[in-house]
Coordinates of C-alpha atoms and ligand atoms in Angstrom, one line a residue:
M117 CA -27.9 -8.8 -8.2
V118 CA -24.8 -7.8 -6.0
N119 CA -23.8 -4.4 -6.4
T120 CA -20.8 -3.9 -4.0
L121 CA -17.1 -3.0 -4.7
L122 CA -16.2 -3.5 -1.2
Y123 CA -13.1 -5.6 -0.5
P124 CA -13.9 -9.1 0.5
I125 CA -13.4 -9.8 4.3
D126 CA -14.0 -12.5 6.9
S127 CA -16.5 -11.3 9.7
L128 CA -19.0 -12.9 11.8
S129 CA -21.4 -12.6 8.9
R130 CA -19.1 -12.9 5.9
R131 CA -16.7 -15.4 4.4
A132 CA -14.0 -14.8 1.8
V133 CA -12.2 -18.0 0.5
S134 CA -9.3 -17.5 -2.0
L135 CA -9.7 -19.0 -5.4
N136 CA -6.0 -18.1 -6.2
G137 CA -3.9 -21.2 -7.6
M138 CA -3.8 -23.2 -10.6
W139 CA -6.8 -22.7 -13.1
G140 CA -7.6 -24.5 -16.5
F141 CA -6.7 -22.2 -19.4
A142 CA -7.3 -22.5 -23.2
L143 CA -7.2 -20.0 -26.1
D144 CA -9.9 -19.8 -28.2
P145 CA -8.8 -18.1 -31.6
K146 CA -11.8 -19.0 -33.7
G147 CA -14.3 -18.1 -31.0
V148 CA -16.2 -21.2 -30.9
G149 CA -16.1 -21.7 -27.0
V150 CA -19.7 -20.7 -26.4
K151 CA -20.9 -22.8 -29.1
E152 CA -19.1 -25.6 -28.3
N153 CA -19.9 -25.6 -24.5
W154 CA -16.7 -24.7 -23.1
T155 CA -18.8 -23.1 -20.5
E156 CA -19.3 -26.7 -19.0
K157 CA -15.7 -28.2 -19.8
L158 CA -12.8 -26.8 -21.7
P159 CA -11.3 -29.2 -24.2
C160 CA -7.8 -30.0 -22.9
P161 CA -7.1 -27.2 -20.9
D162 CA -3.8 -26.1 -20.0
S163 CA -3.0 -25.3 -16.1
I164 CA -2.2 -21.9 -15.4
P165 CA -1.2 -19.9 -12.4
V166 CA -4.2 -17.0 -11.2
P167 CA -3.4 -14.1 -10.4
A168 CA -0.9 -13.5 -13.4
S169 CA -1.0 -12.4 -17.1
F170 CA -0.6 -15.4 -19.4
A171 CA 1.8 -13.8 -21.8
D172 CA 5.1 -14.7 -20.3
F173 CA 4.8 -18.1 -19.2
Y174 CA 4.8 -19.6 -22.6
T175 CA 8.0 -20.1 -24.8
D176 CA 6.4 -19.7 -28.2
K177 CA 5.6 -16.3 -29.7
K178 CA 2.2 -17.3 -30.9
T179 CA 0.9 -17.7 -27.4
R180 CA 2.6 -14.9 -25.9
E181 CA 1.4 -12.5 -28.4
Y182 CA -2.2 -14.0 -28.5
C183 CA -5.0 -11.6 -29.1
G184 CA -8.7 -12.7 -29.1
D185 CA -10.7 -14.9 -26.4
F186 CA -9.2 -17.3 -24.1
W187 CA -10.8 -19.2 -21.3
Y188 CA -10.1 -19.9 -17.5
E189 CA -11.9 -22.7 -15.4
K190 CA -12.1 -23.9 -11.9
D191 CA -14.3 -26.4 -9.8
V192 CA -14.9 -24.9 -6.3
F193 CA -16.8 -26.3 -3.4
V194 CA -19.6 -24.3 -1.9
P195 CA -20.4 -25.1 1.7
A196 CA -24.0 -26.4 2.4
E197 CA -24.2 -23.9 5.5
W198 CA -23.9 -21.1 2.9
Q199 CA -27.4 -21.8 1.7
G200 CA -29.6 -18.7 2.6
K201 CA -26.6 -16.2 2.0
T202 CA -25.8 -14.3 -1.1
V203 CA -23.0 -16.3 -2.7
C204 CA -20.4 -14.7 -5.3
V205 CA -17.2 -15.3 -7.3
R206 CA -15.4 -12.0 -6.9
F207 CA -12.4 -10.9 -9.6
G208 CA -10.1 -8.3 -8.6
C209 CA -10.1 -7.7 -12.5
A210 CA -10.1 -9.5 -15.9
T211 CA -8.5 -7.8 -18.7
H212 CA -10.1 -6.4 -20.6
V213 CA -13.5 -7.8 -21.1
A214 CA -15.1 -10.9 -19.4
T215 CA -18.1 -13.0 -19.1
V216 CA -18.6 -15.7 -16.6
W217 CA -20.7 -18.8 -16.3
V218 CA -21.3 -20.9 -13.2
N219 CA -22.5 -24.4 -13.7
G220 CA -23.1 -23.6 -17.2
V221 CA -25.2 -20.4 -16.5
E222 CA -24.0 -16.9 -17.9
L223 CA -24.1 -14.6 -15.0
V224 CA -22.3 -11.5 -15.9
S225 CA -20.0 -9.8 -18.2
H226 CA -17.8 -6.8 -17.3
E227 CA -15.8 -4.2 -19.7
G228 CA -12.6 -2.5 -18.3
G229 CA -9.8 -4.7 -17.3
F230 CA -8.7 -3.1 -14.1
L231 CA -11.5 -2.8 -11.8
P232 CA -13.5 -5.6 -9.8
F233 CA -16.8 -7.2 -10.5
S234 CA -18.5 -10.2 -9.1
A235 CA -20.7 -13.1 -10.4
D236 CA -23.7 -13.8 -8.0
I237 CA -24.1 -17.5 -8.0
T238 CA -26.5 -17.6 -5.2
E239 CA -29.4 -19.0 -7.5
V240 CA -27.3 -21.6 -9.6
A241 CA -24.8 -22.7 -7.0
V242 CA -24.7 -26.3 -5.7
Y243 CA -24.5 -26.0 -2.0
G244 CA -22.5 -28.8 -0.3
G245 CA -21.0 -29.7 -3.6
M246 CA -18.7 -28.7 -6.5
N247 CA -19.5 -25.7 -8.8
H248 CA -17.8 -25.1 -12.1
I249 CA -16.6 -21.6 -13.0
A250 CA -15.9 -20.7 -16.6
V251 CA -14.7 -17.4 -17.6
K252 CA -14.2 -16.1 -21.0
V253 CA -11.7 -13.2 -21.4
N254 CA -10.9 -11.1 -24.4
N255 CA -7.9 -8.6 -24.7
E256 CA -8.8 -7.1 -28.0
L257 CA -8.1 -3.3 -28.2
S258 CA -10.6 -0.7 -30.0
E259 CA -11.2 3.0 -29.9
T260 CA -14.5 2.7 -27.8
R261 CA -12.9 0.8 -25.0
M262 CA -10.0 1.7 -22.7
P263 CA -7.1 1.4 -22.8
C264 CA -7.4 2.6 -26.6
G265 CA -5.7 0.9 -29.3
Q266 CA -6.5 -1.3 -32.5
T267 CA -6.9 -5.1 -33.2
K268 CA -5.3 -6.1 -36.8
V269 CA -6.2 -8.9 -38.2
R270 CA -3.5 -11.0 -40.3
P271 CA -4.0 -12.7 -43.7
D272 CA -4.4 -16.1 -41.8
G273 CA -7.0 -14.6 -39.4
S274 CA -5.1 -14.3 -36.3
K275 CA -5.2 -11.2 -34.4
R276 CA -2.8 -8.7 -33.0
A277 CA -3.1 -6.1 -30.6
A278 CA -1.8 -2.8 -31.7
P279 CA -1.9 -0.5 -28.5
Y280 CA -2.0 3.3 -28.7
F281 CA 0.1 3.1 -25.3
D282 CA 3.4 2.3 -24.3
F283 CA 3.0 -0.7 -22.2
Y284 CA 2.5 -4.5 -23.0
N285 CA -1.0 -5.5 -23.5
Y286 CA -1.0 -7.9 -20.7
S287 CA -4.1 -9.6 -19.9
G288 CA -5.9 -12.5 -18.0
L289 CA -7.2 -12.9 -14.5
Q290 CA -4.3 -10.5 -13.0
R291 CA -5.8 -10.3 -9.6
N292 CA -6.9 -12.1 -6.5
V293 CA -10.2 -14.2 -7.2
W294 CA -12.6 -14.9 -4.0
L295 CA -15.5 -17.0 -3.4
V296 CA -17.6 -14.9 -1.1
A297 CA -20.4 -15.4 1.3
M298 CA -22.4 -12.3 2.4
P299 CA -25.7 -12.2 4.3
K300 CA -28.9 -11.2 2.1
T301 CA -29.4 -8.1 4.2
R302 CA -25.9 -6.6 4.1
I303 CA -23.7 -3.6 3.9
E304 CA -23.3 -2.9 0.1
D305 CA -21.2 0.3 0.5
Y306 CA -20.2 3.1 2.9
E307 CA -18.6 6.5 2.4
L308 CA -16.8 9.0 4.7
V309 CA -16.1 12.5 4.5
H310 CA -13.5 14.1 7.2
S311 CA -13.4 17.6 8.5
L312 CA -11.1 19.0 10.9
K313 CA -12.2 20.9 14.0
G314 CA -9.3 22.1 15.7
P315 CA -7.7 18.9 17.5
D316 CA -10.9 17.0 16.8
A317 CA -12.2 15.6 13.7
E318 CA -15.6 15.1 12.5
V319 CA -16.0 11.9 10.1
A320 CA -19.4 11.9 8.3
Y321 CA -20.7 8.8 7.0
T322 CA -23.2 7.1 4.9
V323 CA -24.0 3.4 5.0
K324 CA -25.8 1.8 2.1
T325 CA -27.6 -1.4 2.6
S326 CA -29.4 -4.0 0.6
G327 CA -32.6 -4.1 2.7
A328 CA -34.0 -2.5 5.8
A329 CA -32.1 -2.9 9.1
S330 CA -30.5 -0.6 12.0
V331 CA -27.3 0.7 11.4
A332 CA -24.6 1.0 14.1
V333 CA -21.0 2.4 13.3
K334 CA -18.1 2.2 15.7
L335 CA -14.7 3.7 15.5
Y336 CA -11.7 2.0 17.2
D337 CA -8.2 3.7 17.4
A338 CA -4.9 1.5 16.9
E339 CA -4.8 0.1 20.2
G340 CA -8.5 -1.1 19.7
E341 CA -10.2 1.5 21.9
L342 CA -13.7 2.8 21.1
V343 CA -13.2 6.3 20.2
A344 CA -16.6 7.3 18.7
E345 CA -19.9 5.7 17.8
S346 CA -23.1 6.6 16.2
A347 CA -26.6 4.8 14.9
G348 CA -28.3 5.3 11.6
A349 CA -27.5 5.0 8.0
E350 CA -26.1 8.6 7.9
G351 CA -24.3 10.3 10.8
V352 CA -21.2 11.9 12.1
L353 CA -18.5 10.4 14.2
H354 CA -17.0 12.9 16.5
V355 CA -13.2 12.0 17.1
K356 CA -11.5 13.8 19.9
D357 CA -7.9 14.9 19.7
A358 CA -7.8 12.8 16.3
H359 CA -4.6 11.0 15.2
L360 CA -4.5 12.2 11.6
W361 CA -3.3 10.3 8.7
Q362 CA -0.3 12.0 7.7
V363 CA 2.3 11.6 5.0
R364 CA 4.8 8.8 5.6
R365 CA 3.5 8.7 9.2
A366 CA 0.1 7.0 8.7
Y367 CA -2.5 6.5 11.5
L368 CA -5.2 4.1 10.8
Y369 CA -8.5 3.7 13.0
T370 CA -10.8 0.6 12.5
I371 CA -14.3 1.4 11.5
V372 CA -17.0 -1.3 12.1
L373 CA -20.2 -1.2 10.6
R374 CA -22.8 -3.3 11.9
L375 CA -26.6 -4.0 10.8
T376 CA -28.9 -5.4 13.1
D377 CA -32.6 -6.4 13.5
G378 CA -33.5 -6.4 17.1
E379 CA -31.1 -8.7 18.9
N380 CA -29.7 -10.2 15.8
V381 CA -26.3 -9.1 14.1
L382 CA -27.2 -9.3 10.4
D383 CA -24.0 -8.2 9.0
E384 CA -20.6 -6.9 9.9
Y385 CA -18.0 -5.0 7.8
S386 CA -15.0 -3.7 9.1
E387 CA -12.0 -1.7 7.3
K388 CA -9.0 0.1 8.4
V389 CA -9.3 3.9 7.7
G390 CA -7.3 6.9 7.9
I391 CA -8.7 10.7 9.0
R392 CA -7.2 13.3 6.8
T393 CA -8.6 16.1 4.5
V394 CA -7.1 17.0 1.1
E395 CA -7.7 20.3 -0.9
V396 CA -6.1 22.3 -3.8
R397 CA -5.8 26.0 -2.7
G398 CA -4.2 28.7 -4.8
R399 CA -0.8 27.1 -5.8
E400 CA -0.7 24.5 -3.1
I401 CA -1.9 21.2 -2.6
L402 CA -3.0 20.9 1.1
L403 CA -3.1 17.7 3.4
N404 CA -4.7 18.5 6.7
G405 CA -4.4 22.0 5.8
K406 CA -0.6 21.8 5.4
P407 CA 1.2 22.1 1.8
V408 CA 2.8 18.9 0.4
Y409 CA 5.5 18.4 -2.2
L410 CA 4.9 15.2 -4.0
K411 CA 8.1 13.0 -4.4
G412 CA 7.7 9.8 -6.1
F413 CA 6.9 7.8 -9.3
G414 CA 4.6 7.0 -12.4
K415 CA 4.6 3.1 -11.9
H416 CA 3.3 0.0 -13.7
E417 CA 2.1 -3.3 -12.2
D418 CA 4.7 -5.4 -14.2
A419 CA 7.3 -7.9 -13.3
D420 CA 9.1 -10.7 -14.7
M421 CA 7.0 -13.9 -15.5
I422 CA 3.9 -12.7 -13.9
G423 CA 3.4 -9.6 -16.3
R424 CA 0.7 -7.2 -14.6
G425 CA -0.2 -10.2 -12.1
F426 CA -0.6 -9.0 -8.6
S427 CA 2.1 -10.3 -6.5
P428 CA 2.3 -9.2 -2.7
A429 CA 6.2 -10.1 -2.9
V430 CA 6.7 -7.4 -5.8
M431 CA 4.5 -4.9 -3.9
K432 CA 6.4 -5.3 -0.8
R433 CA 9.6 -4.7 -2.3
D434 CA 8.5 -1.7 -4.5
F435 CA 7.1 -0.2 -1.1
E436 CA 10.5 -0.9 0.4
L437 CA 12.4 0.8 -2.3
M438 CA 10.0 3.7 -2.3
K439 CA 10.8 4.2 1.4
W440 CA 14.4 3.9 1.0
I441 CA 14.7 6.5 -1.8
G442 CA 12.6 9.1 0.1
A443 CA 9.6 9.0 -2.0
N444 CA 6.1 10.0 -0.7
S445 CA 3.5 9.4 -3.5
F446 CA 3.0 7.6 -6.8
R447 CA 0.3 7.6 -9.7
T448 CA -1.3 4.5 -10.6
S449 CA -0.2 5.0 -14.3
H450 CA -2.0 4.1 -16.3
Y451 CA -4.8 2.3 -14.8
P452 CA -6.4 1.5 -11.3
Y453 CA -4.1 -0.8 -9.4
S454 CA -4.9 -3.9 -7.4
E455 CA -6.8 -3.1 -4.1
E456 CA -4.0 -4.4 -2.1
M457 CA -1.8 -1.5 -3.2
Y458 CA -3.9 0.9 -1.9
Q459 CA -4.2 -0.7 1.5
M460 CA -0.6 -0.8 1.7
A461 CA -0.3 2.8 0.7
D462 CA -2.7 3.6 3.5
R463 CA -0.5 1.7 6.0
E464 CA 2.7 3.5 4.6
G465 CA 1.4 6.8 4.2
F466 CA 1.9 7.4 0.7
L467 CA -0.1 9.8 -1.5
V468 CA -1.7 8.2 -4.5
I469 CA -2.9 9.6 -7.8
D470 CA -5.3 7.4 -8.8
E471 CA -5.5 7.1 -12.6
V472 CA -8.4 5.5 -14.7
Q473 CA -7.4 3.4 -17.8
A474 CA -8.1 6.3 -20.0
V475 CA -5.0 6.2 -21.9
G476 CA -4.2 5.8 -25.6
C477 CA -6.7 8.8 -26.4
F478 CA -4.4 9.6 -29.3
P479 CA -4.5 7.1 -32.2
S480 CA -0.6 6.5 -32.7
L481 CA 1.3 3.5 -32.2
M482 CA 4.1 5.4 -30.9
N483 CA 2.7 8.3 -29.1
F484 CA 5.8 8.9 -27.3
A485 CA 7.6 9.8 -30.5
E486 CA 4.9 11.6 -32.1
A487 CA 3.8 13.5 -29.0
S488 CA 5.8 16.5 -29.8
T489 CA 4.9 16.9 -33.4
G490 CA 1.6 18.8 -33.1
K491 CA -0.3 16.1 -35.0
K492 CA -4.2 16.5 -34.7
T493 CA -6.4 13.6 -35.1
A494 CA -9.7 15.1 -33.8
F495 CA -9.8 12.0 -31.4
F496 CA -12.8 13.0 -29.4
A497 CA -14.6 14.0 -32.5
K498 CA -15.4 10.4 -33.9
E499 CA -18.5 8.5 -34.4
T500 CA -17.5 6.2 -31.8
T501 CA -16.7 9.1 -29.3
P502 CA -20.2 8.6 -27.4
Q503 CA -19.4 5.1 -26.9
L504 CA -15.8 5.8 -25.6
L505 CA -17.3 8.4 -23.2
E506 CA -19.8 6.0 -21.8
H507 CA -17.2 3.4 -21.0
H508 CA -14.9 6.1 -19.7
K509 CA -17.8 7.3 -17.3
R510 CA -18.3 3.9 -16.0
S511 CA -15.0 3.2 -15.2
V512 CA -14.4 6.4 -13.6
E513 CA -17.5 5.6 -11.3
E514 CA -16.1 2.1 -10.5
M515 CA -12.7 3.5 -9.8
I516 CA -14.3 6.0 -7.4
R517 CA -16.5 3.5 -5.9
R518 CA -13.9 1.0 -5.2
D519 CA -11.1 3.4 -3.9
K520 CA -13.1 6.5 -2.3
N521 CA -12.5 5.5 1.4
H522 CA -8.7 5.3 1.0
A523 CA -6.9 8.1 3.0
C524 CA -4.2 7.6 0.4
V525 CA -5.9 8.6 -2.7
I526 CA -5.6 12.3 -2.9
A527 CA -6.7 12.8 -6.3
W528 CA -8.1 11.3 -9.5
S529 CA -6.2 11.4 -12.9
L530 CA -9.0 11.1 -15.3
L531 CA -7.0 10.7 -18.6
N532 CA -3.3 10.1 -19.5
E533 CA -2.0 12.0 -22.5
P534 CA -5.0 12.4 -24.5
E535 CA -5.2 14.7 -27.4
T536 CA -6.2 18.1 -26.2
N537 CA -5.6 20.3 -29.2
D538 CA -8.8 19.7 -30.9
P539 CA -12.0 21.7 -29.8
A540 CA -14.0 18.7 -29.6
A541 CA -11.8 17.5 -26.6
T542 CA -13.2 20.4 -24.3
P543 CA -16.9 19.3 -23.8
Y544 CA -15.7 15.5 -23.3
F545 CA -13.2 16.6 -20.8
E546 CA -15.7 18.9 -18.9
E547 CA -18.2 16.0 -18.8
V548 CA -15.7 13.4 -17.5
F549 CA -14.4 16.0 -14.8
A550 CA -17.8 16.8 -13.8
W551 CA -18.7 13.2 -13.5
A552 CA -15.7 12.5 -11.1
H553 CA -16.8 15.3 -8.9
A554 CA -20.4 13.9 -8.9
C555 CA -19.3 10.4 -7.9
D556 CA -16.8 11.4 -5.2
P557 CA -18.2 12.1 -1.6
Q558 CA -14.9 13.7 -0.8
K559 CA -14.7 15.9 -3.9
R560 CA -11.1 15.1 -4.3
P561 CA -8.9 17.2 -6.8
R562 CA -9.0 16.0 -10.4
T563 CA -6.3 16.1 -12.9
F564 CA -5.1 14.5 -16.1
A565 CA -1.7 14.1 -17.4
L566 CA -0.7 16.5 -20.3
I567 CA 1.3 15.2 -23.2
M568 CA 4.1 17.2 -24.7
N569 CA 2.0 18.9 -27.3
S570 CA -0.5 20.1 -25.0
K571 CA 1.1 23.4 -24.6
P572 CA 0.0 26.6 -23.1
D573 CA -1.0 27.7 -26.6
T574 CA -2.5 24.5 -27.9
C575 CA -4.3 22.9 -25.0
Q576 CA -8.0 23.4 -24.8
C577 CA -8.5 21.4 -21.7
H578 CA -6.1 22.3 -19.0
Q579 CA -8.6 24.6 -17.4
V580 CA -10.9 21.6 -16.2
A581 CA -8.1 20.4 -14.0
D582 CA -7.9 21.2 -10.5
F583 CA -4.0 21.0 -10.5
I584 CA -2.0 20.8 -13.7
S585 CA 0.2 17.5 -14.3
L586 CA 2.9 17.6 -16.9
N587 CA 4.6 14.8 -18.9
R588 CA 7.6 16.4 -20.2
Y589 CA 10.6 14.9 -22.0
Y590 CA 12.9 17.8 -22.6
G591 CA 16.3 16.2 -22.9
W592 CA 14.9 13.1 -24.2
Y593 CA 12.4 13.1 -26.9
V594 CA 12.9 16.7 -27.4
L595 CA 16.6 18.2 -27.7
G596 CA 18.4 15.2 -26.2
G597 CA 21.9 14.4 -25.6
P598 CA 24.3 17.2 -26.9
D599 CA 21.3 19.8 -26.9
I600 CA 20.2 19.4 -23.3
E601 CA 21.3 23.0 -22.6
E602 CA 18.9 24.1 -25.0
A603 CA 16.2 21.7 -24.0
E604 CA 16.4 23.4 -20.5
F605 CA 16.1 26.8 -22.0
V606 CA 13.0 25.7 -23.8
F607 CA 11.6 23.9 -21.1
R608 CA 11.9 27.3 -18.9
K609 CA 10.1 29.3 -21.8
E610 CA 7.3 26.8 -21.7
M611 CA 6.9 26.9 -17.8
D612 CA 7.1 31.0 -17.9
A613 CA 3.9 30.5 -20.4
W614 CA 2.3 28.2 -18.1
M615 CA 2.8 30.7 -15.1
A616 CA 1.0 33.3 -17.1
L617 CA -1.8 31.2 -18.3
E618 CA -2.7 29.3 -15.0
P619 CA -1.3 32.0 -12.2
N620 CA -3.5 30.2 -9.4
K621 CA -3.3 26.6 -9.8
P622 CA -0.5 24.0 -8.7
F623 CA 1.7 22.2 -11.1
I624 CA 3.3 18.7 -10.7
F625 CA 5.2 16.7 -13.1
T626 CA 3.9 13.2 -13.6
E627 CA 6.5 12.2 -16.1
Y628 CA 10.0 13.1 -16.8
G629 CA 13.1 11.1 -17.6
A630 CA 15.1 9.3 -19.8
D631 CA 15.7 5.7 -21.1
T632 CA 18.8 4.2 -19.6
H633 CA 20.2 0.7 -20.1
A634 CA 21.5 -0.3 -16.6
A635 CA 25.2 -0.8 -16.6
I636 CA 26.1 1.3 -19.6
D637 CA 27.9 4.3 -18.6
K638 CA 30.2 6.8 -20.3
L639 CA 32.5 9.8 -19.6
P640 CA 31.1 12.3 -21.1
S641 CA 27.7 10.9 -20.8
V642 CA 25.8 9.7 -23.9
M643 CA 21.9 9.1 -24.4
W644 CA 20.9 5.7 -22.7
S645 CA 23.6 5.9 -20.2
E646 CA 23.4 6.0 -16.3
S647 CA 25.2 9.3 -16.3
Y648 CA 22.8 10.8 -18.8
Q649 CA 19.8 9.8 -16.8
N650 CA 21.2 11.7 -13.8
E651 CA 21.7 14.8 -16.1
V652 CA 18.4 14.9 -17.4
L653 CA 17.1 14.4 -13.9
A654 CA 19.5 17.1 -12.6
M655 CA 18.2 19.5 -15.1
C656 CA 14.7 19.0 -14.8
E657 CA 15.1 19.6 -10.9
R658 CA 16.6 22.7 -11.5
V659 CA 13.6 23.7 -13.7
F660 CA 11.2 22.5 -11.0
D661 CA 13.3 24.3 -8.4
D662 CA 12.7 27.6 -9.8
Y663 CA 8.9 27.7 -9.9
D664 CA 7.0 27.8 -6.7
A665 CA 3.9 26.7 -8.4
V666 CA 5.6 23.3 -8.9
V667 CA 4.5 21.2 -6.1
G668 CA 5.5 17.7 -7.1
E669 CA 7.8 15.3 -9.1
Q670 CA 7.2 11.9 -9.9
V671 CA 9.7 10.6 -12.3
W672 CA 8.9 8.0 -15.1
N673 CA 9.4 5.3 -14.1
F674 CA 9.6 3.5 -10.9
A675 CA 11.2 0.5 -12.8
D676 CA 11.9 -0.8 -16.3
F677 CA 8.8 -2.4 -17.7
Q678 CA 7.7 -4.3 -20.8
T679 CA 6.1 -2.7 -23.7
T680 CA 5.1 -4.0 -27.3
E681 CA 8.4 -4.7 -29.4
G682 CA 9.7 -2.0 -31.9
I683 CA 12.7 -0.1 -32.9
M684 CA 12.3 2.7 -30.2
R685 CA 12.3 0.0 -27.2
V686 CA 14.9 -2.4 -25.9
D687 CA 13.0 -5.1 -24.6
G688 CA 10.8 -2.7 -23.2
N689 CA 10.9 0.8 -21.7
K690 CA 14.1 1.6 -19.9
K691 CA 13.3 4.8 -18.0
G692 CA 13.2 2.8 -14.8
I693 CA 15.0 4.3 -11.7
F694 CA 15.2 0.8 -10.8
T695 CA 15.5 -2.1 -13.0
R696 CA 12.5 -4.4 -13.4
Q697 CA 14.2 -6.8 -11.2
R698 CA 14.0 -3.9 -8.7
Q699 CA 17.7 -3.2 -8.3
P700 CA 19.1 0.5 -8.3
K701 CA 20.4 2.4 -11.3
R702 CA 22.7 5.2 -10.3
A703 CA 19.8 7.5 -10.7
A704 CA 18.2 5.9 -7.6
F705 CA 21.2 7.3 -5.5
H706 CA 20.9 10.7 -7.1
L707 CA 17.0 10.8 -6.3
K708 CA 17.6 9.6 -2.7
E709 CA 20.1 12.3 -1.9
R710 CA 17.6 14.7 -3.4
W711 CA 14.2 13.5 -1.9
D712 CA 16.0 12.8 1.7
L713 CA 16.1 16.6 1.7
I714 CA 12.9 17.3 0.8
P715 CA 10.2 17.2 3.7
N716 CA 7.5 14.8 3.3
C717 CA 5.1 17.3 4.4
A718 CA 5.1 20.8 5.9
E719 CA 5.3 20.8 9.6
Ligands
CKU17 C1 6.4 7.3 -21.6 C2 4.7 11.5 -24.6 C3 4.9 10.8 -23.4 C4 4.0 9.5 -23.3 N1 4.5 9.0 -21.9 C5 3.4 7.8 -21.9 C6 4.2 6.6 -20.9 O1 3.1 5.6 -20.8 C7 5.3 6.3 -21.8 O2 5.7 5.0 -21.4 C8 5.8 8.8 -22.1 C9 7.5 7.0 -22.5 O3 8.6 6.5 -21.9 O4 7.6 7.5 -23.8

């Protein structure tokens, strides 16, 4: 049994071989695969790239919109010299539910389509020969799994995903897949807690191993000089004159963990780590004890052709655009992103609000439209709520285990736009928030994104958040176009009420903005035009600037992105500051002008 979420690496004791590339692929609309031994061989498989979502490769609607079981397969060689090691196939994610067979043997199932898991093939592998991997994935939506939605069955028996969320239900093997070899006695996990002592830092660590062995920990600076070391499964690294990890000025050390048994090195794991502290104090978010103002985006993992598939090229372009525009942060709306995004954020000094896939906790196919109607559905008082809560907590635990050592992760977002106006929501929220604290060695601040109708007089859950994250669409869903002046007035009224209700907490905006069709413009502006997007941004910014408690603005969205078809969406959501092809709308220049003047962090 492997119980590690550490990122796969090569070291003197470990191997990580990429299994990315073309895989066999087949849809299984009747769900016959297991019975008909597809675990051993798919009948007439198509050939499809991994990582990627399958939907946008195909030219027919039935395949793009396919909902149900589908299969991937690949044959891989396992070297003879790996005999005696623990050997795994490690999936960056499988969206949303998956079961893995290797050489016909069922090994592991996983729920939650945005977090990694491994199939331990040690006992079933053919060493020095080929091995057959088969993965059954399912992309149906329900109210017991996140993201929430429904699966509709048409009269002909085919299924359709009906999300309660505003992004396309992309699915498949969307992230890197690795064949991993690790020693039997190994490092399963480690955690770090930083504290600053004048110019020095203390890094308290704990190392979890899969067997008895001596543990040695070393910390090297960016030049490769050893700066601190310690022995034992728990201890403290004393770092003299520490180079702190700062916003947009990241400094990364390398931590090297070693397991030994007398003279022999049993295992070695190393990673780049930043030293920094984060806390909420009064109305401020402090990084290394200094107030920060978040400038940036709610993003999506979304691009032409590959859907939600991980692409290092798209990632690179996105970071270059975020640097150009003067951003210093983003939220992983609305699911944990691929691990490589956090590695890049660590390098580039971006602050990340890490969000679990708890989205759609409000049964509506157009929650963006119904959000301000005050509709109540008692979403957290259903018979199925305990199941949902269990899944939610498991995903929170996996996300925190996976991401806890990243300096870039400064907060956890535990839900996006859930229903909060029903009393049954309160105990649900309390449990999830307490759980996140229990899981996180660094006890980072926790938040959730409040939907329009979670207002000072209706929200029953804001008190659990360490800082309040508002999604507000004044000037768009509420009082748009010619009513924008009134929108500003009503917006300020709401802010005044929040200031009275939560006088001692920071506020950030995790969403605001306007759908904008690139290249449509009008004088004077109309909704959907580039000028109007700028007017909405400017109106919101006036409001933000008038409240000291507002310590961040993350505009919705970084780029245009794909959604389910419908009369509210023109080939997707067009609130991007950049187009889906990552070119600027006029709003990008507006934000650059503003954000270049706001410091990344107080000096
Ligand atoms: C965004 C009520 C606001 C819902 N919020 C969630 C996000 O996923 C949507 O894309 C709004 C929108 O553009 O409507």
